[in-house]
CSV table of C-alpha atoms in Angstrom, one decimal:
chain,number,residue,atom,x,y,z
Y,1,MET,CA,0.1,-2.1,-14.3
Y,2,GLN,CA,-2.9,-4.5,-11.8
Y,3,ILE,CA,-0.1,-7.5,-12.0
Y,4,ILE,CA,2.3,-4.6,-10.8
Y,5,GLN,CA,0.3,-3.8,-8.2
Y,6,ALA,CA,-0.5,-7.0,-6.8
Y,7,SER,CA,2.6,-8.6,-7.1
Y,8,ARG,CA,4.4,-5.2,-5.4
Y,9,ARG,CA,0.9,-6.3,-2.7
Y,10,SER,CA,1.7,-9.8,-2.6
Y,11,PHE,CA,5.6,-8.7,-1.5
Y,12,LEU,CA,4.2,-6.2,1.7
Y,13,GLY,CA,1.6,-9.2,2.6
Y,14,THR,CA,4.2,-11.6,2.5
Y,15,THR,CA,7.5,-10.1,3.7
Y,16,GLY,CA,6.6,-9.0,6.6
Y,17,SER,CA,8.2,-13.0,7.6
Y,18,LEU,CA,10.6,-12.8,6.0
Y,19,SER,CA,13.7,-13.5,8.5
Y,20,ALA,CA,15.9,-12.5,9.9
Y,21,VAL,CA,18.1,-15.0,8.8
Y,22,ALA,CA,17.5,-14.1,4.9
Y,23,VAL,CA,17.9,-10.7,5.7
Y,24,ALA,CA,21.2,-11.4,7.0
Y,25,LEU,CA,22.5,-13.2,4.5
Y,26,LEU,CA,21.1,-10.8,2.1
Y,27,ALA,CA,23.2,-8.1,3.8
Y,28,GLY,CA,26.4,-10.1,3.4
Y,29,ARG,CA,26.5,-11.6,7.1
Y,30,GLU,CA,26.6,-15.0,6.6
Y,31,THR,CA,28.2,-14.4,10.6
Y,32,LEU,CA,25.3,-13.1,11.6
Y,33,ALA,CA,22.8,-15.3,10.2
Y,34,GLN,CA,24.7,-18.0,11.8
Y,35,GLY,CA,21.9,-19.7,14.9
Y,36,MET,CA,19.4,-17.4,13.3
Y,37,GLY,CA,15.9,-19.7,13.3
Y,38,GLY,CA,13.3,-19.9,10.5
Y,39,ASP,CA,11.4,-21.2,7.5
Y,40,PRO,CA,14.4,-21.7,4.2
Y,41,SER,CA,11.4,-22.4,3.0
Y,42,LYS,CA,9.1,-20.1,3.8
Y,43,ASP,CA,12.4,-17.2,4.0
Y,44,VAL,CA,13.0,-18.1,-0.3
Y,45,SER,CA,9.2,-17.8,-1.5
Y,46,ILE,CA,9.9,-14.2,0.0
Y,47,LEU,CA,13.4,-13.4,-1.1
Y,48,ASN,CA,12.3,-14.6,-5.1
Y,49,VAL,CA,9.0,-12.2,-5.0
Y,50,ALA,CA,11.4,-9.4,-4.5
Y,51,LEU,CA,13.9,-11.2,-7.0
Y,52,GLY,CA,10.9,-11.1,-9.4
Y,53,LEU,CA,10.2,-6.9,-8.8
Y,54,GLU,CA,13.8,-6.5,-9.6
Y,55,HIS,CA,13.5,-9.0,-12.9
Y,56,GLU,CA,11.2,-6.4,-14.0
Y,57,ALA,CA,12.4,-3.2,-12.7
Y,58,ILE,CA,16.0,-4.3,-14.9
Y,59,ASN,CA,14.3,-5.2,-18.4
Y,60,ALA,CA,11.8,-2.0,-17.5
Y,61,TYR,CA,14.8,-0.1,-17.5
Y,62,GLN,CA,15.7,-2.1,-20.5
Y,63,LEU,CA,13.1,-1.6,-22.7
Y,64,GLY,CA,12.9,2.3,-21.2
Y,65,ALA,CA,16.5,2.6,-22.5
Y,66,GLY,CA,15.8,0.8,-25.8
Y,67,SER,CA,13.3,2.2,-26.8
Y,68,GLY,CA,14.9,5.3,-28.8
Y,69,LEU,CA,12.5,7.1,-26.4
Y,70,LEU,CA,15.2,8.5,-24.3
Y,71,GLN,CA,17.2,11.8,-24.3
Y,72,LYS,CA,21.2,12.6,-22.9
Y,73,PRO,CA,21.6,12.7,-19.6
Y,74,VAL,CA,17.8,10.7,-19.2
Y,75,LEU,CA,19.1,7.6,-20.3
Y,76,ASP,CA,22.1,8.0,-18.6
Y,77,VAL,CA,21.0,7.7,-14.8
Y,78,ALA,CA,17.9,5.5,-16.3
Y,79,VAL,CA,20.9,2.7,-17.2
Y,80,LEU,CA,22.7,3.6,-13.9
Y,81,PHE,CA,19.1,2.5,-11.8
Y,82,GLN,CA,19.1,0.1,-13.9
Y,83,SER,CA,22.6,-1.7,-12.7
Y,84,HIS,CA,21.7,-1.0,-9.2
Y,85,HIS,CA,18.1,-3.2,-9.3
Y,86,LYS,CA,21.4,-5.4,-11.3
Y,87,ALA,CA,22.9,-6.0,-7.9
Y,88,HIS,CA,20.0,-6.3,-5.8
Y,89,ARG,CA,18.9,-8.7,-8.7
Y,90,ASP,CA,22.1,-10.8,-7.8
Y,91,ALA,CA,22.3,-10.1,-3.7
Y,92,LEU,CA,18.6,-11.9,-4.0
Y,93,ILE,CA,20.1,-14.2,-6.1
Y,94,ALA,CA,23.1,-14.9,-4.0
Y,95,THR,CA,21.8,-15.0,-0.5
Y,96,ILE,CA,18.8,-17.4,-1.7
Y,97,GLN,CA,21.0,-20.2,-3.6
Y,98,LYS,CA,22.8,-19.6,0.5
Y,99,MET,CA,19.7,-21.1,1.8
Y,100,GLY,CA,19.6,-24.0,-0.5
Y,101,GLY,CA,16.9,-22.0,-3.2
Y,102,THR,CA,16.0,-21.8,-5.9
Y,103,PRO,CA,16.5,-18.4,-7.9
Y,104,VAL,CA,12.9,-17.6,-10.0
Y,105,ALA,CA,14.2,-16.7,-13.9
Y,106,GLU,CA,14.1,-13.6,-15.4
Y,107,LYS,CA,11.1,-13.9,-18.1
Y,108,LYS,CA,12.1,-13.1,-21.8
Y,109,LEU,CA,12.6,-9.4,-23.1
Y,110,ASP,CA,9.2,-8.9,-24.8
Y,111,ASP,CA,6.7,-10.9,-21.9
Y,112,TYR,CA,7.8,-8.4,-19.9
Y,113,ALA,CA,7.3,-5.7,-22.5
Y,114,ARG,CA,3.3,-7.3,-22.4
Y,115,ALA,CA,3.2,-7.3,-19.1
Y,116,LEU,CA,4.3,-3.6,-19.1
Y,117,LYS,CA,2.6,-2.2,-21.9
Y,118,ALA,CA,5.1,-1.1,-24.0
Y,119,ASP,CA,3.3,-0.1,-26.6
Y,120,THR,CA,2.1,2.7,-25.0
Y,121,LEU,CA,5.2,4.0,-24.4
Y,122,LYS,CA,5.2,7.2,-27.0
Y,123,ASN,CA,7.2,9.6,-25.4
Y,124,GLN,CA,10.7,10.3,-23.2
Y,125,SER,CA,7.4,11.1,-19.9
Y,126,ASP,CA,5.7,8.3,-21.1
Y,127,VAL,CA,8.5,5.7,-20.3
Y,128,LEU,CA,9.2,8.2,-17.4
Y,129,ASP,CA,6.4,7.9,-15.4
Y,130,LEU,CA,6.6,4.2,-15.9
Y,131,ALA,CA,9.3,4.1,-14.8
Y,132,ALA,CA,8.6,6.1,-11.3
Y,133,ARG,CA,5.3,4.2,-10.6
Y,134,LEU,CA,7.8,1.4,-10.8
Y,135,GLU,CA,10.1,2.8,-7.8
Y,136,LEU,CA,7.7,3.8,-5.7
Y,137,GLY,CA,6.2,0.7,-5.5
Y,138,ALA,CA,9.3,-1.1,-4.5
Y,139,THR,CA,10.2,1.6,-1.9
Y,140,ASN,CA,6.8,1.2,-1.1
Y,141,ALA,CA,7.2,-2.7,-1.0
Y,142,TYR,CA,11.2,-2.6,1.3
Y,143,LEU,CA,9.3,-0.4,3.7
Y,144,GLY,CA,7.4,-2.4,4.8
Y,145,VAL,CA,9.8,-4.6,5.5
Y,146,ILE,CA,11.0,-2.6,8.3
Y,147,PRO,CA,9.2,-3.1,11.1
Y,148,ALA,CA,9.4,-6.7,10.9
Y,149,PHE,CA,12.6,-7.0,12.1
Y,150,GLY,CA,13.7,-6.9,16.1
Y,151,ASN,CA,17.7,-6.4,14.5
Y,152,ARG,CA,18.1,-2.8,13.7
Y,153,ASP,CA,21.1,-4.8,11.5
Y,154,LEU,CA,18.7,-6.4,9.4
Y,155,ALA,CA,16.2,-2.8,9.7
Y,156,LYS,CA,19.0,-1.2,8.0
Y,157,VAL,CA,19.4,-3.6,5.1
Y,158,ALA,CA,15.6,-2.9,3.9
Y,159,GLY,CA,16.5,0.9,5.3
Y,160,ARG,CA,19.0,0.8,2.4
Y,161,LEU,CA,17.5,-1.1,-0.5
Y,162,ALA,CA,13.8,1.0,0.1
Y,163,ALA,CA,16.5,3.8,0.4
Y,164,ASP,CA,17.8,3.4,-3.4
Y,165,GLU,CA,14.7,3.1,-4.3
Y,166,THR,CA,13.7,6.9,-2.5
Y,167,MET,CA,16.2,7.9,-4.5
Y,168,HIS,CA,15.1,6.4,-8.5
Y,169,PHE,CA,11.8,7.3,-7.2
Y,170,THR,CA,13.0,11.2,-6.9
Y,171,VAL,CA,15.2,11.7,-9.4
Y,172,LEU,CA,13.0,10.3,-11.7
Y,173,THR,CA,9.8,12.6,-10.7
Y,174,SER,CA,11.9,15.5,-10.5
Y,175,ALA,CA,12.5,14.9,-14.1
Y,176,LEU,CA,9.0,15.0,-15.3
Y,177,GLY,CA,8.9,18.2,-14.4
Y,178,ARG,CA,7.3,16.9,-10.7
Y,179,PRO,CA,7.1,18.4,-7.5
Y,180,VAL,CA,8.2,17.3,-4.4
Y,181,PRO,CA,5.8,15.1,-1.6
Y,182,ALA,CA,4.4,18.2,0.1
Y,183,ASN,CA,3.3,16.2,2.9
Y,184,ALA,CA,5.2,14.4,5.6
Y,185,LEU,CA,5.5,11.1,5.7
Y,186,SER,CA,5.1,10.2,1.7
Y,187,PHE,CA,6.1,7.0,1.3
Y,188,GLY,CA,4.9,3.2,3.1
Y,189,ALA,CA,2.2,4.3,4.3
């Protein structure tokens, strides 16, 4: 888990400088991206960190779905959330390529299994707990980049990604029978 937390901290530490060009491309707004400045190589590096996190999430859900530990309807929800992360991945890959970069490659499933300590997952609650922790980290990572944008459209993209991750976290927390956060402003701190 330290590897995951370190990579999310790294993402938070670097994404504050993600350019408006990168976010506009990520949002599919190429017209908006035209004429904007920025350092494409720096943006590609930042986007590749985000892409690495999306690869990790996709594989975490794959490990959970393939473990035989998830029961319906939880299994169906996990597969749905995996599809959301695949959409995020595809958007990041397209943006990186539009910027002339090379998307970071996905690792083998076994590599993610080792990094996530999948061998310690013994029941559905273990799988949901892992997924909830990953989703919380992703929520906070995406929320961390919003203040960097003066353009509301660009901030909206990061907000939409954070909203997806927050929804995932909330549903997983509910499935675990845990209470919703007691305090306001629980995310992104």
